[in-house]
Each structure stands twice: as structure tokens, then as C-alpha cells.
């Protein structure tokens, strides 16, 4: 399976400075499951279409393996049908007048494969995706999930070296989406095909990808494993976009007492590598404790009393909205809250759970952690709601 390489790839539709994709550098390794993740209009589908050959790149170079398939500078453009890749659209695009078997076999007939080879591939791919029982049905007689399997089977039957998927699960209900995610992951592990998957669903990307490329405004924001993207977001956009409930962002502009307390707490531990402007805290990293405690000074978390504003049950967990020192925060817990709305609880925030961003929105770090005693339950830095 070839590697996909994009070197300084740009795309504009109006021959001006309004770029849909701007100077994109990205390598998708052989056998990798890469997800392009980002909001609508960020350039992810345009990128996929340029790789597929459905769009001409306005600048830069696209390589599939050692072969250049698109380069304005070199005057090269390889037609889509010569790129040996498969494309699955958001719309299943099945022929309504053909049966499941005929839809899957359609591409094989265009390649003029012998009948015996066509039948072998047809049976193999239908068995792999569990749709053998539907071979004589028409698309109108299938559910959404079954139609999606047929669309995948039609693409896999031609044995593409690269599989491109443009939000193929967005038309399915929640249960079918979950089933098809598991199906795609199993399929990738079984076939080892290089896959590029476009989605705006962060959990879809987290569940499927070996690596994620986050895009915004036509530019690449961060590339990494799902855990790297979640645990060490490169900037504020990535931190905000990935995570449900969304990350708590605290602006250190002295607009709230909480921001001042948090800033003082972090300053007591060390200095940041760049001017600190924003702190992000994931909801699941805010801990609820039964009562204020006094522990060893080193790396002691900041303890605060907060007012419980609302409780949102989600089935297996609870989302709590609390207010503390003029700041509203979201936190999650796996245990039913003991307090009721309007009552007071004690929360803790640890420095190791804080994501720090500078004035440009880029990630920064604490240079060194100090052993100076920091805020605890009875110190001036502890606020009681």
C-alpha cells in the first residue's frame, strides 16, 4: 500500500488569496488509518478530493507512493481512475435498479475481469461485510447500515490500494454509527488498506484513527495519535474542538477572582515558557472531595469551595455545572453527586491537569515546578463560595 504525501498543497476557487487549503504538509503512512478532523468548511473534504483527483491542487505537490499525481509546477495531473484508490461518499450512490450483487460487481465489470474472478471477489467481500443474505435485494429494500455496507463492499471489491471515506457514517442513526465504526476498524485491521477518513465527529476520529490530523481554516493545526491530540493539544482550537463536554477555558484577564486564584497558584509552581493567557481544564480532571484537606506542599492541588448550579445525568455519568469565584465550570463524575443543586461542594484542580496557552493561543509549559507551598483550604488562595 502506498504512502500519501502532500507537500505545500494549496487550493483556491477564485484565483485569489481566499484559500480553502493553505500550504498543507501531511504524510499518511502505508497501512495507516488517518482521520481528517475539523468543523465544516475547514478544508478536509477539499483535501480528500484533491487526493482522489476530483479537484486540481492550486499549488504544491501530491504523491501516492513514489508517483507524483498532482503538481502545478511540474504540469502533472493523473486522472482519478488511474490512481488505484477507492472513494466512499457521504451519499451511498448505489444504482437503484441493480441488486446488491450487481452493484458490487459493477466496478469489476468495468475492469473486464473474468467472470470467475468477479464471483470470487463478490462472495469474499460480501462475506467479509456480512451482507451475503442481501445479494438479491435492491437498495430500496435495505436499511441505511446495510446500504453503507454495500457501498463499502463495492469499493473494496476492486481492491484499491488506498481507501478514501468522506463522512460515510453521517446519515446513520447512533446505533448504526457505532456498529459501522467497529466494522471499519475491523476491516482496516483485516485488510491493512491505507485509509483516509474525513469526519467532523471527534469521537468517531478518536475511536477509528491510528492518527488524527486536525484542520481549521484550511490549515493543519496538529497531527498525532488520538491520545496525543486529547492529552496535549497544540493550541486552544484543538483543545476546544476535541472533548465532550468541552474543555473549561479560563481567561487570565483578572475578570474573575477564580482566574486570579488559578494564576497565583500556577505562578507559585514555576514560570511558563511563554506569556500565559489562558488555562484549559478538562471536565473529568476536576475532582470532587468530601471536605478540604491539608496535604504535603509539593504539587498540592488547588482546593476551592463551589456552588452546584445544575446536574445533567447522561446515563453512565453525570455532568455538573458549578460556579466558583465568579467562574462557571463543567465537570464530570462517574458517581451520583451527593449534593443537590444550590448546595456547596469542594473541588480540586491540579497543575498537572492544566493546559496552558499563551497570548497567541499556542501551548506553553511550566519551566520548572517549585516546591514553594501553594494554596490549600485555609490559605488566602482558597475561595469559599
mmCIF file of N, CA, C and O in Angstrom, residues 347-380:
data_model
loop_
_atom_site.group_PDB
_atom_site.id
_atom_site.type_symbol
_atom_site.label_atom_id
_atom_site.label_comp_id
_atom_site.label_asym_id
_atom_site.label_seq_id
_atom_site.Cartn_x
_atom_site.Cartn_y
_atom_site.Cartn_z
ATOM 1 N N UNK A 347 -14.023 21.271 45.271
ATOM 2 C CA UNK A 347 -13.362 20.741 44.079
ATOM 3 C C UNK A 347 -11.863 20.986 44.183
ATOM 4 O O UNK A 347 -11.415 21.885 44.896
ATOM 5 N N UNK A 348 -11.100 20.174 43.466
ATOM 6 C CA UNK A 348 -9.654 20.368 43.408
ATOM 7 C C UNK A 348 -9.208 20.429 41.957
ATOM 8 O O UNK A 348 -9.770 19.746 41.086
ATOM 9 N N UNK A 349 -8.205 21.253 41.699
ATOM 10 C CA UNK A 349 -7.597 21.398 40.378
ATOM 11 C C UNK A 349 -6.094 21.241 40.550
ATOM 12 O O UNK A 349 -5.481 21.978 41.330
ATOM 13 N N UNK A 350 -5.487 20.290 39.845
ATOM 14 C CA UNK A 350 -4.049 20.048 39.935
ATOM 15 C C UNK A 350 -3.327 20.707 38.763
ATOM 16 O O UNK A 350 -3.856 20.775 37.640
ATOM 17 N N UNK A 351 -2.123 21.190 39.019
ATOM 18 C CA UNK A 351 -1.339 21.849 37.968
ATOM 19 C C UNK A 351 -1.085 20.915 36.799
ATOM 20 O O UNK A 351 -1.068 21.341 35.637
ATOM 21 N N UNK A 352 -0.890 19.623 37.078
ATOM 22 C CA UNK A 352 -0.609 18.652 36.015
ATOM 23 C C UNK A 352 -1.808 18.444 35.100
ATOM 24 O O UNK A 352 -1.664 17.876 34.010
ATOM 25 N N UNK A 353 -2.992 18.870 35.520
ATOM 26 C CA UNK A 353 -4.196 18.735 34.703
ATOM 27 C C UNK A 353 -4.555 20.025 33.976
ATOM 28 O O UNK A 353 -5.607 20.100 33.334
ATOM 29 N N UNK A 354 -3.706 21.033 34.079
ATOM 30 C CA UNK A 354 -3.955 22.321 33.420
ATOM 31 C C UNK A 354 -3.242 22.387 32.083
ATOM 32 O O UNK A 354 -2.045 22.092 31.989
ATOM 33 N N UNK A 355 -3.978 22.758 31.036
ATOM 34 C CA UNK A 355 -3.391 23.007 29.721
ATOM 35 C C UNK A 355 -3.161 24.514 29.600
ATOM 36 O O UNK A 355 -4.109 25.295 29.732
ATOM 37 N N UNK A 356 -1.926 24.906 29.356
ATOM 38 C CA UNK A 356 -1.559 26.314 29.369
ATOM 39 C C UNK A 356 -1.370 26.824 27.943
ATOM 40 O O UNK A 356 -0.704 26.176 27.124
ATOM 41 N N UNK A 357 -1.925 27.997 27.646
ATOM 42 C CA UNK A 357 -1.843 28.588 26.314
ATOM 43 C C UNK A 357 -1.397 30.042 26.427
ATOM 44 O O UNK A 357 -1.822 30.768 27.328
ATOM 45 N N UNK A 358 -0.550 30.434 25.479
ATOM 46 C CA UNK A 358 -0.008 31.791 25.519
ATOM 47 C C UNK A 358 -0.946 32.775 24.835
ATOM 48 O O UNK A 358 -2.082 32.439 24.462
ATOM 49 N N UNK A 359 -0.473 33.997 24.646
ATOM 50 C CA UNK A 359 -1.320 35.051 24.075
ATOM 51 C C UNK A 359 -1.691 34.779 22.624
ATOM 52 O O UNK A 359 -2.642 35.354 22.103
ATOM 53 N N UNK A 360 -0.934 33.906 21.932
ATOM 54 C CA UNK A 360 -1.240 33.531 20.551
ATOM 55 C C UNK A 360 -2.114 32.283 20.483
ATOM 56 O O UNK A 360 -2.445 31.819 19.392
ATOM 57 N N UNK A 361 -2.475 31.748 21.634
ATOM 58 C CA UNK A 361 -3.287 30.543 21.668
ATOM 59 C C UNK A 361 -2.500 29.263 21.519
ATOM 60 O O UNK A 361 -3.084 28.187 21.368
ATOM 61 N N UNK A 362 -1.159 29.346 21.569
ATOM 62 C CA UNK A 362 -0.310 28.166 21.422
ATOM 63 C C UNK A 362 -0.002 27.562 22.790
ATOM 64 O O UNK A 362 0.076 28.275 23.792
ATOM 65 N N UNK A 363 0.228 26.275 22.790
ATOM 66 C CA UNK A 363 0.516 25.581 24.038
ATOM 67 C C UNK A 363 1.845 26.040 24.619
ATOM 68 O O UNK A 363 2.820 26.241 23.890
ATOM 69 N N UNK A 364 1.888 26.215 25.929
ATOM 70 C CA UNK A 364 3.141 26.501 26.616
ATOM 71 C C UNK A 364 3.224 25.618 27.849
ATOM 72 O O UNK A 364 2.246 24.974 28.232
ATOM 73 N N UNK A 365 4.379 25.590 28.479
ATOM 74 C CA UNK A 365 4.606 24.688 29.603
ATOM 75 C C UNK A 365 5.195 25.457 30.783
ATOM 76 O O UNK A 365 5.746 26.541 30.624
ATOM 77 N N UNK A 366 5.065 24.857 31.964
ATOM 78 C CA UNK A 366 5.776 25.369 33.124
ATOM 79 C C UNK A 366 7.239 24.943 33.012
ATOM 80 O O UNK A 366 7.535 23.768 32.768
ATOM 81 N N UNK A 367 8.170 25.910 33.168
ATOM 82 C CA UNK A 367 9.596 25.583 33.040
ATOM 83 C C UNK A 367 10.047 24.610 34.120
ATOM 84 O O UNK A 367 10.726 23.645 33.865
ATOM 85 N N UNK A 368 9.688 24.894 35.360
ATOM 86 C CA UNK A 368 10.088 24.032 36.465
ATOM 87 C C UNK A 368 9.070 24.203 37.573
ATOM 88 O O UNK A 368 8.560 25.300 37.809
ATOM 89 N N UNK A 369 8.757 23.130 38.236
ATOM 90 C CA UNK A 369 7.805 23.194 39.328
ATOM 91 C C UNK A 369 8.522 23.530 40.629
ATOM 92 O O UNK A 369 9.509 22.899 40.993
ATOM 93 N N UNK A 370 8.031 24.541 41.320
ATOM 94 C CA UNK A 370 8.633 24.974 42.569
ATOM 95 C C UNK A 370 8.134 24.122 43.724
ATOM 96 O O UNK A 370 7.055 23.535 43.669
ATOM 97 N N UNK A 371 8.913 24.049 44.782
ATOM 98 C CA UNK A 371 8.476 23.346 45.992
ATOM 99 C C UNK A 371 7.896 24.320 47.012
ATOM 100 O O UNK A 371 7.638 23.959 48.150
ATOM 101 N N UNK A 372 7.697 25.557 46.593
ATOM 102 C CA UNK A 372 7.093 26.551 47.482
ATOM 103 C C UNK A 372 5.680 26.127 47.850
ATOM 104 O O UNK A 372 4.915 25.710 46.980
ATOM 105 N N UNK A 373 5.295 26.207 49.107
ATOM 106 C CA UNK A 373 3.919 25.837 49.479
ATOM 107 C C UNK A 373 2.902 26.651 48.698
ATOM 108 O O UNK A 373 3.092 27.839 48.464
ATOM 109 N N UNK A 374 1.834 25.974 48.285
ATOM 110 C CA UNK A 374 0.817 26.640 47.474
ATOM 111 C C UNK A 374 -0.531 26.570 48.172
ATOM 112 O O UNK A 374 -0.653 26.084 49.283
ATOM 113 N N UNK A 375 -1.541 27.066 47.463
ATOM 114 C CA UNK A 375 -2.855 27.248 48.077
ATOM 115 C C UNK A 375 -3.444 25.960 48.625
ATOM 116 O O UNK A 375 -3.373 24.924 48.004
ATOM 117 N N UNK A 376 -4.023 26.033 49.816
ATOM 118 C CA UNK A 376 -4.785 24.923 50.368
ATOM 119 C C UNK A 376 -6.026 25.480 51.039
ATOM 120 O O UNK A 376 -6.362 26.658 50.885
ATOM 121 N N UNK A 377 -6.696 24.649 51.790
ATOM 122 C CA UNK A 377 -8.045 25.004 52.241
ATOM 123 C C UNK A 377 -8.092 26.249 53.110
ATOM 124 O O UNK A 377 -9.102 26.943 53.141
ATOM 125 N N UNK A 378 -7.026 26.538 53.856
ATOM 126 C CA UNK A 378 -7.094 27.677 54.776
ATOM 127 C C UNK A 378 -6.218 28.838 54.338
ATOM 128 O O UNK A 378 -6.075 29.808 55.067
ATOM 129 N N UNK A 379 -5.607 28.730 53.154
ATOM 130 C CA UNK A 379 -4.725 29.801 52.688
ATOM 131 C C UNK A 379 -5.534 30.916 52.054
ATOM 132 O O UNK A 379 -6.697 30.738 51.709
ATOM 133 N N UNK A 380 -4.909 32.103 51.817
ATOM 134 C CA UNK A 380 -5.626 33.199 51.160
ATOM 135 C C UNK A 380 -6.066 32.857 49.747
ATOM 136 O O UNK A 380 -6.936 33.517 49.195
#
